[in-house]
Coordinates of N, CA and C in Angstrom, one line a residue:
M1 N 108.1 227.0 208.1 CA 109.4 227.6 208.4 C 109.4 228.3 209.7
A2 N 110.3 228.0 210.5 CA 110.4 228.6 211.9 C 110.8 230.1 211.8
I3 N 110.2 230.9 212.5 CA 110.5 232.3 212.5 C 111.4 232.6 213.7
A4 N 112.6 233.1 213.4 CA 113.5 233.4 214.4 C 113.0 234.6 215.3
R5 N 113.0 234.3 216.6 CA 112.6 235.4 217.5 C 113.8 236.2 217.9
P6 N 113.6 237.5 218.0 CA 114.7 238.4 218.4 C 115.1 238.1 219.9
K7 N 116.4 238.0 220.1 CA 116.9 237.8 221.4 C 116.7 239.0 222.3
K8 N 116.2 238.7 223.5 CA 116.1 239.8 224.5 C 117.5 240.2 225.0
S9 N 117.7 241.5 224.9 CA 119.0 242.0 225.4 C 119.0 242.1 226.9
R10 N 120.1 241.6 227.5 CA 120.2 241.6 228.9 C 120.9 242.9 229.3
P11 N 120.4 243.5 230.4 CA 121.0 244.8 230.9 C 122.5 244.5 231.2
S12 N 123.3 245.4 230.7 CA 124.8 245.3 230.9 C 125.1 245.9 232.2
A13 N 126.4 245.6 232.7 CA 126.8 246.3 233.9 C 126.9 247.8 233.8
W14 N 127.3 248.3 232.6 CA 127.3 249.7 232.4 C 126.0 250.4 232.5
S15 N 124.9 249.7 232.0 CA 123.6 250.3 232.0 C 123.1 250.4 233.5
F16 N 123.6 249.4 234.3 CA 123.2 249.4 235.7 C 124.0 250.6 236.4
I17 N 125.2 250.8 236.1 CA 126.0 251.8 236.7 C 125.5 253.2 236.3
R18 N 125.0 253.3 235.1 CA 124.5 254.6 234.6 C 123.0 254.8 234.8
A19 N 122.4 253.9 235.4 CA 120.9 254.0 235.6 C 120.6 255.2 236.4
P20 N 119.5 255.9 236.0 CA 119.1 257.1 236.8 C 118.4 256.8 238.1
A21 N 118.3 257.7 238.9 CA 117.6 257.5 240.2 C 116.2 257.2 240.0
P22 N 115.6 256.3 240.7 CA 114.2 256.0 240.6 C 113.4 257.2 241.2
P23 N 112.3 257.6 240.5 CA 111.5 258.8 240.9 C 110.7 258.5 242.2
K24 N 110.2 259.6 242.8 CA 109.4 259.4 244.0 C 108.1 258.7 243.7
S25 N 107.6 258.7 242.4 CA 106.4 258.0 242.1 C 106.6 256.5 242.2
N26 N 107.9 256.0 242.3 CA 108.2 254.6 242.5 C 108.0 254.1 243.9
A27 N 107.6 255.0 244.8 CA 107.5 254.7 246.2 C 106.6 253.5 246.5
H28 N 106.9 252.7 247.5 CA 106.1 251.6 247.9 C 106.2 251.3 249.4
P29 N 105.3 250.6 250.0 CA 105.4 250.3 251.4 C 106.7 249.5 251.7
I30 N 107.2 249.6 252.9 CA 108.3 248.7 253.3 C 108.0 247.3 253.2
P31 N 108.8 246.5 252.5 CA 108.5 245.0 252.3 C 108.7 244.3 253.7
P32 N 108.1 243.1 253.9 CA 108.3 242.4 255.1 C 109.7 242.2 255.5
L33 N 110.6 241.8 254.5 CA 112.0 241.6 254.8 C 112.7 242.9 255.2
G34 N 112.1 244.0 254.8 CA 112.7 245.3 255.1 C 112.6 245.6 256.6
Y35 N 111.5 245.2 257.2 CA 111.3 245.4 258.7 C 112.3 244.5 259.4
I36 N 112.6 243.3 258.9 CA 113.6 242.4 259.5 C 115.0 243.1 259.4
L37 N 115.3 243.6 258.2 CA 116.6 244.3 258.0 C 116.7 245.5 259.0
I38 N 115.7 246.3 259.1 CA 115.8 247.4 260.0 C 116.0 247.0 261.5
A39 N 115.3 245.9 261.9 CA 115.4 245.4 263.3 C 116.8 244.9 263.5
L40 N 117.4 244.2 262.5 CA 118.7 243.6 262.7 C 119.8 244.7 262.8
V41 N 119.6 245.8 262.0 CA 120.6 246.9 262.1 C 120.5 247.6 263.4
V42 N 119.3 247.9 263.9 CA 119.1 248.6 265.1 C 119.6 247.8 266.3
I43 N 119.3 246.5 266.3 CA 119.8 245.6 267.4 C 121.3 245.5 267.4
Q44 N 121.9 245.4 266.2 CA 123.4 245.3 266.1 C 124.0 246.6 266.6
W45 N 123.4 247.7 266.2 CA 124.0 249.0 266.6 C 123.9 249.2 268.1
F46 N 122.9 248.8 268.7 CA 122.8 249.0 270.2 C 123.7 248.0 270.9
H47 N 123.9 246.8 270.4 CA 124.7 245.8 271.1 C 126.2 246.0 270.8
A48 N 126.6 246.4 269.6 CA 128.0 246.4 269.2 C 128.7 247.7 269.4
T49 N 128.0 248.8 269.8 CA 128.6 250.1 270.0 C 128.6 250.5 271.5
S50 N 129.6 251.2 271.9 CA 129.7 251.7 273.3 C 128.8 253.0 273.4
L51 N 128.6 253.4 274.6 CA 127.9 254.7 274.8 C 128.6 255.8 274.1
A52 N 129.9 255.9 274.2 CA 130.7 256.9 273.5 C 130.5 256.9 272.0
V53 N 130.5 255.7 271.4 CA 130.3 255.7 270.0 C 128.8 256.1 269.6
K54 N 127.9 255.7 270.4 CA 126.5 256.1 270.2 C 126.4 257.6 270.2
L55 N 127.1 258.3 271.2 CA 127.1 259.7 271.2 C 127.8 260.3 269.9
Q56 N 128.8 259.7 269.5 CA 129.5 260.1 268.3 C 128.6 260.0 267.1
C57 N 127.8 259.0 267.0 CA 126.8 258.8 265.9 C 125.8 259.9 265.9
L58 N 125.2 260.2 267.1 CA 124.2 261.3 267.2 C 124.8 262.6 266.8
I59 N 126.0 262.9 267.4 CA 126.6 264.2 267.1 C 127.1 264.3 265.6
G60 N 127.7 263.2 265.1 CA 128.2 263.2 263.8 C 127.1 263.3 262.7
A61 N 126.0 262.6 262.9 CA 124.8 262.8 262.0 C 124.3 264.2 262.0
G62 N 124.2 264.8 263.2 CA 123.7 266.1 263.3 C 124.7 267.1 262.6
L63 N 126.0 266.9 262.8 CA 126.9 267.8 262.1 C 126.8 267.7 260.6
F64 N 126.6 266.5 260.1 CA 126.5 266.3 258.7 C 125.2 267.0 258.2
S65 N 124.1 266.8 258.9 CA 122.9 267.5 258.5 C 123.0 269.0 258.4
C66 N 123.7 269.6 259.4 CA 124.0 271.0 259.3 C 124.9 271.4 258.1
T67 N 125.9 270.5 257.8 CA 126.7 270.8 256.7 C 126.0 270.7 255.4
E68 N 125.1 269.7 255.3 CA 124.3 269.5 254.1 C 123.4 270.7 253.9
Y69 N 122.7 271.2 255.0 CA 121.8 272.3 254.9 C 122.6 273.6 254.4
I70 N 123.7 273.8 255.0 CA 124.5 275.0 254.6 C 125.0 274.9 253.1
F71 N 125.4 273.6 252.7 CA 125.9 273.4 251.3 C 124.8 273.8 250.3
Y72 N 123.5 273.4 250.6 CA 122.4 273.8 249.7 C 122.3 275.3 249.6
T73 N 122.5 276.0 250.7 CA 122.4 277.5 250.7 C 123.5 278.2 249.9
M74 N 124.6 277.4 249.7 CA 125.8 278.0 249.0 C 125.9 277.5 247.6
T75 N 125.0 276.7 247.1 CA 125.1 276.2 245.7 C 123.8 276.3 245.0
V76 N 123.9 276.2 243.6 CA 122.7 276.1 242.8 C 122.9 274.9 241.9
E77 N 121.8 274.3 241.5 CA 121.8 273.1 240.6 C 121.1 273.5 239.3
S78 N 121.8 273.3 238.1 CA 121.2 273.6 236.9 C 120.3 272.4 236.4
P79 N 119.5 272.6 235.4 CA 118.6 271.5 235.0 C 119.3 270.2 234.6
D80 N 120.6 270.3 234.1 CA 121.3 269.1 233.7 C 122.0 268.5 234.9
G81 N 121.8 268.9 236.1 CA 122.4 268.3 237.3 C 123.7 268.9 237.7
T82 N 124.2 269.9 236.9 CA 125.5 270.5 237.3 C 125.3 271.4 238.5
V83 N 126.2 271.2 239.5 CA 126.1 272.0 240.8 C 127.2 273.0 240.8
S84 N 126.9 274.3 241.0 CA 127.8 275.4 241.0 C 127.8 276.1 242.4
V85 N 129.0 276.4 242.9 CA 129.1 277.1 244.1 C 128.8 278.6 243.9
K86 N 127.7 279.1 244.6 CA 127.4 280.5 244.5 C 127.0 281.0 245.9
P87 N 128.0 281.4 246.7 CA 127.7 281.9 248.1 C 126.6 282.9 248.2
F88 N 125.7 282.7 249.1 CA 124.6 283.7 249.4 C 123.7 283.9 248.2
A89 N 123.7 283.0 247.2 CA 122.8 283.0 246.1 C 122.3 281.6 245.8
G90 N 122.5 280.7 246.7 CA 122.1 279.3 246.4 C 120.7 279.0 246.7
R91 N 120.4 277.7 246.8 CA 119.1 277.2 247.0 C 118.7 277.3 248.5
P92 N 117.4 277.1 248.7 CA 117.0 277.1 250.2 C 117.7 275.9 250.8
G93 N 118.0 276.0 252.1 CA 118.6 275.0 252.8 C 117.8 273.7 252.9
H94 N 118.5 272.6 252.9 CA 117.7 271.3 252.8 C 118.5 270.2 253.4
T95 N 117.8 269.3 254.2 CA 118.3 268.1 254.7 C 117.1 267.2 255.0
T96 N 117.3 265.9 255.3 CA 116.2 265.0 255.5 C 116.4 264.2 256.8
V97 N 115.2 263.8 257.4 CA 115.3 262.9 258.5 C 115.9 261.5 258.1
H98 N 115.6 261.1 256.8 CA 116.1 259.9 256.3 C 117.7 259.9 256.4
Q99 N 118.2 261.0 255.9 CA 119.7 261.2 255.9 C 120.3 261.1 257.4
Y100 N 119.6 261.7 258.3 CA 120.1 261.7 259.7 C 120.1 260.3 260.3
I101 N 118.9 259.6 260.1 CA 118.8 258.3 260.7 C 119.8 257.3 260.1
M102 N 119.9 257.4 258.7 CA 120.9 256.5 258.1 C 122.3 256.7 258.6
N103 N 122.7 258.0 258.7 CA 124.0 258.3 259.2 C 124.3 257.9 260.6
V104 N 123.2 258.0 261.5 CA 123.4 257.5 262.9 C 123.8 256.1 262.9
F105 N 123.2 255.2 262.1 CA 123.5 253.8 262.1 C 124.8 253.5 261.3
Y106 N 125.2 254.4 260.4 CA 126.4 254.0 259.6 C 127.7 254.6 260.1
I107 N 127.7 255.6 260.9 CA 128.9 256.2 261.4 C 129.9 255.3 262.0
P108 N 129.5 254.3 262.8 CA 130.5 253.3 263.3 C 131.4 252.7 262.1
I109 N 130.8 252.5 261.0 CA 131.5 252.0 259.8 C 132.3 253.1 259.2
L110 N 131.7 254.3 259.0 CA 132.3 255.4 258.3 C 133.6 255.8 259.1
I111 N 133.6 255.8 260.4 CA 134.7 256.3 261.2 C 135.6 255.2 261.7
H112 N 135.0 254.3 262.6 CA 135.8 253.3 263.3 C 136.2 252.2 262.4
G113 N 135.3 251.7 261.5 CA 135.7 250.7 260.6 C 136.7 251.2 259.6
Y114 N 136.6 252.4 259.2 CA 137.6 253.1 258.3 C 138.9 253.2 258.9
H115 N 138.9 253.6 260.2 CA 140.2 253.8 260.9 C 140.9 252.4 261.2
A116 N 140.1 251.4 261.4 CA 140.6 250.0 261.6 C 141.2 249.5 260.4
L117 N 140.7 249.9 259.2 CA 141.2 249.4 257.9 C 142.4 250.2 257.5
I118 N 142.4 251.5 257.7 CA 143.5 252.4 257.2 C 144.1 253.1 258.4
G119 N 145.4 252.9 258.7 CA 146.0 253.5 259.8 C 146.6 254.8 259.6
S120 N 146.9 255.2 258.3 CA 147.6 256.4 258.0 C 146.5 257.6 257.9
T121 N 146.7 258.7 258.6 CA 145.8 259.8 258.5 C 145.8 260.4 257.1
A122 N 147.0 260.5 256.5 CA 147.0 261.1 255.2 C 146.3 260.2 254.2
L123 N 146.5 258.9 254.3 CA 145.8 258.0 253.4 C 144.3 258.0 253.6
R124 N 143.9 258.1 254.8 CA 142.4 258.2 255.1 C 141.8 259.4 254.5
I125 N 142.6 260.5 254.5 CA 142.0 261.8 253.8 C 142.0 261.6 252.3
L126 N 143.0 261.0 251.7 CA 143.1 260.8 250.3 C 142.0 259.9 249.8
L127 N 141.7 258.9 250.6 CA 140.7 257.8 250.2 C 139.3 258.1 250.7
F128 N 139.1 259.3 251.4 CA 137.8 259.5 252.0 C 136.7 259.6 250.9
P129 N 136.9 260.1 249.7 CA 135.8 260.1 248.7 C 135.3 258.7 248.5
L130 N 136.2 257.7 248.5 CA 135.8 256.3 248.3 C 134.9 255.8 249.5
N131 N 135.3 256.3 250.7 CA 134.6 256.0 251.9 C 133.1 256.5 251.8
I132 N 133.0 257.8 251.3 CA 131.7 258.4 251.2 C 130.9 257.8 250.1
W133 N 131.5 257.5 249.0 CA 130.8 256.8 247.9 C 130.2 255.5 248.3
L134 N 131.0 254.7 249.1 CA 130.5 253.4 249.6 C 129.3 253.7 250.5
L135 N 129.4 254.7 251.4 CA 128.3 255.0 252.2 C 127.1 255.4 251.4
E136 N 127.2 256.2 250.4 CA 126.1 256.6 249.6 C 125.5 255.5 248.8
M137 N 126.3 254.5 248.3 CA 125.7 253.4 247.6 C 124.9 252.5 248.6
I138 N 125.5 252.2 249.7 CA 124.8 251.4 250.7 C 123.6 252.0 251.2
Q139 N 123.6 253.3 251.6 CA 122.5 253.9 252.1 C 121.4 254.1 251.0
G140 N 121.9 254.6 249.9 CA 121.0 254.8 248.8 C 120.2 253.6 248.3
Y141 N 120.9 252.5 248.1 CA 120.2 251.2 247.7 C 119.4 250.7 248.8
T142 N 119.8 250.9 250.1 CA 118.9 250.5 251.2 C 117.6 251.2 251.2
L143 N 117.6 252.5 251.0 CA 116.4 253.3 250.9 C 115.5 252.9 249.7
I144 N 116.2 252.6 248.5 CA 115.5 252.2 247.3 C 114.8 250.9 247.6
Y145 N 115.5 250.0 248.2 CA 114.9 248.7 248.6 C 113.7 248.8 249.5
L146 N 113.9 249.7 250.6 CA 112.9 249.8 251.6 C 111.6 250.6 251.1
I147 N 111.8 251.7 250.4 CA 110.6 252.5 250.1 C 110.5 252.8 248.6
G148 N 111.4 252.3 247.8 CA 111.2 252.4 246.3 C 112.0 253.5 245.7
Y149 N 112.5 254.5 246.5 CA 113.4 255.5 245.9 C 114.2 256.1 247.0
N150 N 115.2 256.9 246.7 CA 116.1 257.5 247.6 C 115.5 258.8 248.1
A151 N 114.9 258.8 249.3 CA 114.3 260.0 249.9 C 115.3 260.9 250.5
A152 N 116.5 260.5 250.7 CA 117.5 261.4 251.3 C 118.2 262.3 250.4
W153 N 118.6 261.9 249.2 CA 119.2 262.7 248.2 C 119.1 262.1 246.8
T154 N 119.2 262.8 245.8 CA 119.2 262.3 244.4 C 120.2 263.1 243.6
Y155 N 121.2 262.5 243.0 CA 122.2 263.1 242.1 C 121.7 262.9 240.6
R156 N 122.0 264.0 239.9 CA 121.7 263.9 238.4 C 122.9 264.4 237.7
G157 N 122.9 264.2 236.4 CA 123.9 264.7 235.5 C 124.9 263.6 235.0
Y158 N 125.8 264.1 234.2 CA 126.7 263.2 233.5 C 127.6 262.4 234.5
D159 N 127.9 262.9 235.7 CA 128.8 262.3 236.6 C 128.0 261.6 237.8
A160 N 126.7 261.4 237.6 CA 125.9 260.7 238.6 C 125.9 259.2 238.2
F161 N 126.1 258.3 239.2 CA 126.2 256.9 238.9 C 125.4 256.1 239.9
F162 N 125.2 254.8 239.6 CA 124.5 253.9 240.5 C 123.2 254.4 241.0
H163 N 122.3 254.6 240.0 CA 120.9 255.1 240.3 C 120.9 256.4 241.1
G164 N 121.8 257.3 240.7 CA 121.9 258.6 241.3 C 122.3 258.6 242.8
T165 N 123.0 257.6 243.2 CA 123.5 257.6 244.6 C 124.8 258.3 244.8
I166 N 125.7 258.3 243.8 CA 126.9 259.0 243.9 C 127.1 260.0 242.8
K167 N 128.0 261.0 243.1 CA 128.3 262.1 242.1 C 129.8 262.3 242.1
L168 N 130.4 262.1 241.0 CA 131.9 262.2 241.0 C 132.4 263.6 241.1
W169 N 131.6 264.6 240.7 CA 132.0 266.0 240.8 C 132.3 266.4 242.3
Y170 N 131.7 265.7 243.2 CA 131.8 266.0 244.6 C 133.1 265.5 245.2
V171 N 134.0 265.0 244.4 CA 135.2 264.4 245.0 C 136.0 265.4 245.8
H172 N 136.1 266.7 245.3 CA 136.9 267.6 246.1 C 136.2 268.1 247.3
H173 N 134.9 268.0 247.4 CA 134.1 268.3 248.6 C 134.4 267.2 249.6
W174 N 134.4 266.0 249.2 CA 134.7 264.9 250.1 C 136.1 264.9 250.6
L175 N 137.0 265.3 249.8 CA 138.4 265.4 250.2 C 138.5 266.5 251.3
M176 N 137.8 267.6 251.1 CA 137.9 268.7 252.2 C 137.2 268.2 253.4
M177 N 136.1 267.4 253.3 CA 135.4 266.9 254.5 C 136.3 265.9 255.2
G178 N 137.0 265.1 254.4 CA 137.9 264.1 255.1 C 139.0 264.8 255.8
A179 N 139.5 265.9 255.3 CA 140.6 266.6 256.0 C 140.0 267.2 257.2
A180 N 138.9 267.9 257.2 CA 138.3 268.5 258.3 C 137.9 267.5 259.4
L181 N 137.4 266.3 259.0 CA 137.1 265.3 259.9 C 138.3 264.8 260.7
E182 N 139.4 264.5 259.9 CA 140.6 263.9 260.5 C 141.4 264.8 261.3
L183 N 141.4 266.1 260.9 CA 142.3 267.1 261.5 C 141.7 268.0 262.5
V184 N 140.3 268.1 262.4 CA 139.7 269.1 263.3 C 138.6 268.4 264.2
V185 N 137.6 267.7 263.5 CA 136.4 267.2 264.2 C 136.8 266.1 265.1
L186 N 137.4 265.0 264.6 CA 137.6 263.8 265.4 C 138.5 264.0 266.6
P187 N 139.6 264.8 266.4 CA 140.5 265.0 267.6 C 139.8 265.6 268.8
Y188 N 138.7 266.4 268.6 CA 138.0 267.0 269.7 C 136.8 266.2 270.1
T189 N 136.1 265.6 269.0 CA 134.8 264.9 269.3 C 135.0 263.6 270.0
L190 N 136.0 262.8 269.6 CA 136.2 261.5 270.2 C 136.5 261.6 271.7
P191 N 137.5 262.4 272.1 CA 137.7 262.6 273.6 C 136.5 263.1 274.3
L192 N 135.8 264.1 273.7 CA 134.6 264.7 274.3 C 133.6 263.6 274.6
T193 N 133.3 262.8 273.6 CA 132.3 261.8 273.8 C 132.7 260.7 274.8
E194 N 134.0 260.4 274.9 CA 134.5 259.4 275.8 C 134.3 260.0 277.3
T195 N 134.6 261.3 277.4 CA 134.5 262.0 278.7 C 133.0 262.0 279.2
I196 N 132.1 262.4 278.2 CA 130.7 262.4 278.6 C 130.2 261.0 278.9
A197 N 130.6 260.0 278.2 CA 130.2 258.6 278.4 C 130.6 258.2 279.8
S198 N 131.9 258.6 280.2 CA 132.4 258.1 281.5 C 131.6 258.7 282.6
Y199 N 131.1 259.9 282.5 CA 130.2 260.6 283.5 C 128.9 259.9 283.5
L200 N 128.3 259.6 282.4 CA 127.0 259.0 282.3 C 126.9 257.6 282.8
T201 N 128.0 256.9 282.8 CA 128.0 255.5 283.3 C 128.2 255.3 284.7
F202 N 128.4 256.4 285.5 CA 128.6 256.3 286.9 C 127.3 256.8 287.6

């Protein structure tokens, strides 16, 4: 009499969405295809962006690193992953080289690609959290593929999704960042970098 074997359950889409971030112990050397991916991104960035955009990438990544560092000093994270704003009583400041490098190469998409897709300033601000979550998933999964875990950031808690790459609770922070970017940072930074680039090309 044949014995029925239990069917192996396949991971569902929801289990993938809710999967926790891989731990640092999951680290591994960069795979061979990873080096090819890095080379293609770097070559494309150098050839497809102007000097002004390159300056915007360097400045923008630096500004975000400063923002992230300050955010850490103004917040605390509980064991369950809940983040609370506590000015002057937060964690030690923190940012990573991984975060800076990834942002340098992604800013052309974050800003110029986003502007090409959405013409309305108000709509860009309202949809900015989606723009950031897309960035976080692309950067997060790229790092997980390259080195086995996300060395730039890790989200935990009930509102963390996609292997800890995004956190829904941050939606209001991303809205404020989108407003600051559209109304304050870009109106000054874009003309400044264009001016600097014009001087450097002569």
